[in-house]
């Protein structure tokens, strides 16, 4: 598999995961006969990281894997997405299954 396609698959998975993904978990995305090696994963992750330079997000290695996150200098603005508005009541429901 070429690095461009691998990079796009990893980026999509990292965005969809909403948290960290380990290299082993990333390998689970692929069929056994088309699975990249961990070295290839690392190369694709480095390419993504390089592409995110100067942008509002970054690829970060954590203790449990890799994740895409907002750069700290943009947290002031992005955090407003989760601020409670005065006078607004939000009621969430959980539908367990």
Coordinates of N, CA, C and O in Angstrom, one line a residue:
X1 N 0.8 -1.2 0.0 CA 0.0 0.0 0.0 C 0.9 1.2 0.0 O 1.9 1.3 0.7
X2 N 0.5 2.2 -0.8 CA 1.4 3.4 -0.9 C 1.1 4.3 0.4 O 0.1 4.2 1.0
X3 N 2.1 5.1 0.7 CA 2.1 5.9 1.9 C 0.9 6.9 1.9 O 0.4 7.3 3.0
X4 N 0.6 7.5 0.7 CA -0.5 8.5 0.7 C -1.8 7.8 1.1 O -2.6 8.4 1.9
X5 N -2.1 6.7 0.6 CA -3.4 6.0 1.0 C -3.3 5.6 2.4 O -4.3 5.8 3.2
X6 N -2.2 5.1 2.9 CA -2.1 4.7 4.3 C -2.3 5.9 5.2 O -3.0 5.8 6.2
X7 N -1.7 7.0 4.8 CA -1.8 8.2 5.6 C -3.2 8.7 5.7 O -3.7 9.0 6.8
X8 N -4.0 8.6 4.6 CA -5.4 9.0 4.6 C -6.2 8.1 5.5 O -7.1 8.5 6.2
X9 N -5.9 6.8 5.4 CA -6.7 5.8 6.2 C -6.4 6.1 7.7 O -7.4 6.1 8.5
X10 N -5.2 6.3 8.1 CA -4.8 6.6 9.5 C -5.4 7.9 10.0 O -6.0 8.0 11.1
X11 N -5.4 8.9 9.1 CA -6.0 10.2 9.5 C -7.5 10.1 9.8 O -8.0 10.5 10.8
X12 N -8.2 9.4 8.9 CA -9.6 9.2 9.0 C -9.9 8.4 10.3 O -10.8 8.7 11.1
X13 N -9.1 7.3 10.6 CA -9.3 6.5 11.8 C -9.1 7.3 13.1 O -9.8 7.2 14.0
X14 N -8.0 8.1 13.0 CA -7.7 9.0 14.2 C -8.8 10.0 14.5 O -9.1 10.2 15.6
X15 N -9.3 10.6 13.5 CA -10.4 11.5 13.6 C -11.7 10.8 14.1 O -12.4 11.4 15.0
X16 N -12.0 9.7 13.6 CA -13.2 9.0 14.0 C -13.1 8.4 15.4 O -14.1 8.3 16.1
X17 N -11.9 8.0 15.8 CA -11.7 7.4 17.1 C -12.0 8.4 18.3 O -12.4 8.0 19.3
X18 N -11.7 9.7 18.1 CA -11.9 10.6 19.1 C -11.0 10.5 20.3 O -11.2 11.0 21.3
X19 N -9.9 9.8 20.1 CA -9.0 9.6 21.2 C -7.7 8.9 20.6 O -7.6 8.8 19.4
X20 N -6.9 8.4 21.5 CA -5.7 7.7 21.1 C -5.9 6.4 20.5 O -6.8 5.6 20.9
X21 N -5.1 6.0 19.5 CA -5.1 4.7 18.9 C -3.6 4.2 18.9 O -2.7 4.9 18.5
X22 N -3.5 3.0 19.4 CA -2.1 2.4 19.4 C -1.8 1.9 18.1 O -2.7 1.7 17.2
X23 N -0.5 1.6 17.8 CA -0.1 1.0 16.5 C -0.8 -0.3 16.3 O -1.3 -0.6 15.2
X24 N -1.0 -1.1 17.3 CA -1.6 -2.4 17.2 C -3.1 -2.2 16.8 O -3.6 -3.0 16.0
X25 N -3.8 -1.2 17.4 CA -5.2 -1.0 17.0 C -5.3 -0.5 15.6 O -6.2 -0.8 14.9
X26 N -4.3 0.3 15.2 CA -4.3 0.8 13.8 C -4.1 -0.4 12.8 O -4.7 -0.4 11.8
X27 N -3.3 -1.4 13.2 CA -3.1 -2.5 12.4 C -4.4 -3.3 12.2 O -4.6 -4.0 11.2
X28 N -5.3 -3.3 13.2 CA -6.6 -3.9 13.2 C -7.5 -3.4 12.1 O -8.5 -4.0 11.7
X29 N -7.2 -2.2 11.5 CA -7.9 -1.6 10.5 C -7.8 -2.4 9.1 O -8.6 -2.3 8.2
X30 N -6.8 -3.2 9.0 CA -6.4 -3.8 7.8 C -6.6 -5.3 7.8 O -6.5 -6.0 8.8
X31 N -6.9 -5.9 6.6 CA -7.0 -7.3 6.4 C -5.6 -7.8 6.6 O -4.6 -7.2 6.3
X32 N -5.5 -9.1 7.1 CA -4.1 -9.6 7.4 C -3.2 -9.6 6.2 O -2.0 -9.3 6.3
X33 N -3.8 -9.9 5.0 CA -2.9 -10.0 3.8 C -2.5 -8.6 3.2 O -1.6 -8.5 2.4
X34 N -3.2 -7.5 3.7 CA -2.8 -6.2 3.2 C -2.3 -5.3 4.4 O -2.3 -4.1 4.2
X35 N -2.0 -5.9 5.5 CA -1.6 -5.1 6.7 C -0.2 -4.5 6.5 O 0.7 -5.3 6.2
X36 N 0.0 -3.2 6.7 CA 1.3 -2.6 6.7 C 2.1 -3.1 7.9 O 1.6 -3.6 8.9
X37 N 3.4 -2.9 7.8 CA 4.3 -3.1 9.0 C 4.2 -1.9 9.9 O 3.9 -0.8 9.4
X38 N 4.6 -2.1 11.1 CA 4.6 -1.0 12.1 C 5.5 0.1 11.6 O 5.2 1.3 11.8
X39 N 6.6 -0.2 10.9 CA 7.5 0.8 10.4 C 6.8 1.7 9.4 O 7.0 2.9 9.4
X40 N 6.0 1.1 8.6 CA 5.2 1.9 7.6 C 4.2 2.8 8.3 O 4.0 3.9 7.8
X41 N 3.6 2.3 9.3 CA 2.6 3.1 10.1 C 3.3 4.3 10.7 O 2.9 5.4 10.6
X42 N 4.5 4.1 11.3 CA 5.3 5.2 11.8 C 5.7 6.2 10.8 O 5.6 7.4 11.0
X43 N 6.1 5.8 9.6 CA 6.4 6.7 8.5 C 5.2 7.5 8.1 O 5.3 8.7 7.9
X44 N 4.1 6.9 8.0 CA 2.8 7.6 7.6 C 2.4 8.6 8.7 O 2.0 9.7 8.4
X45 N 2.6 8.2 9.9 CA 2.2 9.1 11.0 C 3.2 10.3 11.0 O 2.7 11.4 11.3
X46 N 4.4 10.1 10.7 CA 5.4 11.2 10.7 C 5.0 12.1 9.5 O 5.1 13.4 9.7
X47 N 4.6 11.6 8.4 CA 4.2 12.4 7.3 C 3.0 13.3 7.7 O 3.0 14.5 7.4
X48 N 2.0 12.7 8.4 CA 0.9 13.4 8.8 C 1.3 14.6 9.8 O 0.9 15.7 9.6
X49 N 2.2 14.2 10.7 CA 2.7 15.2 11.7 C 3.3 16.4 11.0 O 3.1 17.5 11.3
X50 N 4.1 16.0 10.0 CA 4.8 17.1 9.2 C 3.8 18.0 8.5 O 4.0 19.2 8.4
X51 N 2.8 17.4 7.9 CA 1.7 18.1 7.2 C 0.9 19.1 8.1 O 0.4 20.1 7.7
X52 N 0.8 18.7 9.4 CA 0.1 19.5 10.3 C 0.9 20.7 10.9 O 0.3 21.5 11.6
X53 N 2.1 20.8 10.6 CA 3.0 21.9 11.0 C 2.3 23.2 10.5 O 1.9 23.4 9.4
X54 N 2.2 24.2 11.5 CA 1.7 25.5 11.1 C 0.1 25.5 11.0 O -0.4 26.5 10.6
X55 N -0.5 24.4 11.4 CA -2.0 24.3 11.3 C -2.6 24.3 12.7 O -1.8 24.3 13.7
X56 N -3.9 24.3 12.8 CA -4.5 24.4 14.1 C -4.6 23.0 14.8 O -5.0 23.0 16.0
X57 N -4.1 22.0 14.2 CA -4.1 20.7 14.9 C -2.7 20.1 14.8 O -1.9 20.5 14.0
X58 N -2.6 19.1 15.6 CA -1.3 18.4 15.6 C -1.5 16.9 15.9 O -2.5 16.5 16.5
X59 N -0.6 16.1 15.5 CA -0.6 14.7 15.8 C 0.4 14.5 16.9 O 1.5 14.9 16.9
X60 N -0.1 13.8 18.0 CA 0.6 13.7 19.2 C 0.7 12.2 19.6 O -0.3 11.5 19.5
X61 N 1.9 11.8 20.1 CA 2.0 10.5 20.6 C 1.8 10.6 22.1 O 2.4 11.4 22.8
X62 N 0.9 9.7 22.6 CA 0.6 9.7 24.0 C 1.1 8.3 24.6 O 1.6 7.5 23.9
X63 N 0.8 8.1 25.8 CA 1.2 6.9 26.5 C 0.5 5.7 25.9 O 0.9 4.6 25.9
X64 N -0.7 5.9 25.4 CA -1.6 4.8 24.9 C -1.6 4.8 23.3 O -2.3 4.0 22.8
X65 N -0.9 5.7 22.7 CA -0.9 5.6 21.2 C -0.8 7.0 20.6 O 0.0 7.8 21.1
X66 N -1.5 7.2 19.5 CA -1.4 8.5 18.8 C -2.8 9.1 18.7 O -3.8 8.4 18.7
X67 N -2.9 10.5 18.7 CA -4.1 11.1 18.5 C -3.9 12.5 17.8 O -2.8 13.1 17.9
X68 N -5.0 12.9 17.2 CA -5.0 14.2 16.6 C -5.7 15.2 17.6 O -6.8 14.8 18.1
X69 N -5.1 16.3 17.8 CA -5.6 17.2 18.8 C -5.4 18.7 18.4 O -4.6 19.0 17.5
X70 N -6.2 19.6 19.0 CA -6.1 21.0 18.7 C -4.8 21.5 19.4 O -4.5 21.1 20.5
X71 N -4.1 22.4 18.7 CA -2.9 23.0 19.3 C -3.3 23.9 20.5 O -4.3 24.5 20.4
X72 N -2.5 23.9 21.5 CA -2.8 24.6 22.7 C -3.1 26.1 22.4 O -4.0 26.7 23.1
X73 N -2.4 26.7 21.5 CA -2.6 28.1 21.3 C -4.0 28.5 20.7 O -4.4 29.6 20.6
X74 N -4.7 27.4 20.3 CA -6.1 27.7 19.7 C -7.2 27.2 20.7 O -8.4 27.3 20.4
X75 N -6.8 26.7 21.9 CA -7.7 26.2 22.8 C -8.7 27.3 23.3 O -9.9 27.0 23.6
X76 N -8.2 28.5 23.4 CA -9.1 29.7 23.8 C -10.4 29.7 23.0 O -11.5 30.0 23.5
X77 N -10.2 29.6 21.7 CA -11.4 29.7 20.8 C -12.1 28.3 20.7 O -13.4 28.3 20.8
X78 N -11.4 27.3 20.6 CA -12.1 26.0 20.4 C -12.9 25.6 21.7 O -14.0 25.0 21.6
X79 N -12.4 26.0 22.8 CA -13.1 25.6 24.1 C -14.4 26.2 24.2 O -15.3 25.7 24.9
X80 N -14.7 27.3 23.4 CA -16.0 27.9 23.4 C -17.1 27.0 22.8 O -18.3 27.2 23.1
X81 N -16.7 26.0 22.1 CA -17.7 25.0 21.6 C -18.4 24.3 22.8 O -19.5 23.8 22.6
X82 N -17.7 24.2 23.9 CA -18.2 23.4 25.0 C -18.6 24.3 26.2 O -19.0 23.7 27.2
X83 N -18.5 25.6 26.1 CA -18.9 26.4 27.2 C -20.4 26.4 27.3 O -21.2 26.4 26.3
X84 N -20.9 26.4 28.5 CA -22.4 26.5 28.8 C -22.8 28.0 28.6 O -22.1 28.9 29.0
X85 N -23.9 28.2 27.9 CA -24.5 29.5 27.7 C -25.4 29.8 28.9 O -26.2 29.0 29.3
X86 N -25.3 31.1 29.4 CA -26.2 31.5 30.5 C -27.7 31.4 30.0 O -28.0 31.7 28.9
X87 N -28.5 30.8 30.9 CA -29.9 30.7 30.6 C -30.3 29.6 29.7 O -31.5 29.5 29.4
X88 N -29.4 28.7 29.3 CA -29.7 27.6 28.5 C -29.6 26.3 29.3 O -28.6 26.1 29.9
X89 N -30.6 25.5 29.3 CA -30.6 24.3 30.0 C -30.5 23.2 28.9 O -31.2 23.1 27.9
X90 N -29.5 22.3 29.1 CA -29.2 21.2 28.3 C -29.6 19.9 29.0 O -29.1 19.7 30.1
X91 N -30.4 19.1 28.4 CA -30.7 17.8 29.0 C -30.3 16.8 28.0 O -30.8 16.7 26.9
X92 N -29.4 15.9 28.5 CA -28.9 14.8 27.6 C -29.6 13.6 28.1 O -30.0 13.4 29.2
X93 N -29.8 12.7 27.1 CA -30.4 11.4 27.4 C -29.5 10.3 27.0 O -28.7 10.4 26.0
X94 N -29.5 9.2 27.7 CA -28.7 8.0 27.3 C -29.7 6.9 27.0 O -30.6 6.6 27.7
X95 N -29.4 6.4 25.8 CA -30.2 5.2 25.4 C -29.3 4.0 25.4 O -28.6 3.8 24.4
X96 N -29.3 3.3 26.5 CA -28.4 2.1 26.6 C -29.0 1.0 25.8 O -30.2 0.9 25.4
X97 N -28.1 0.1 25.4 CA -28.6 -1.0 24.5 C -28.1 -2.3 24.9 O -27.4 -2.7 25.6

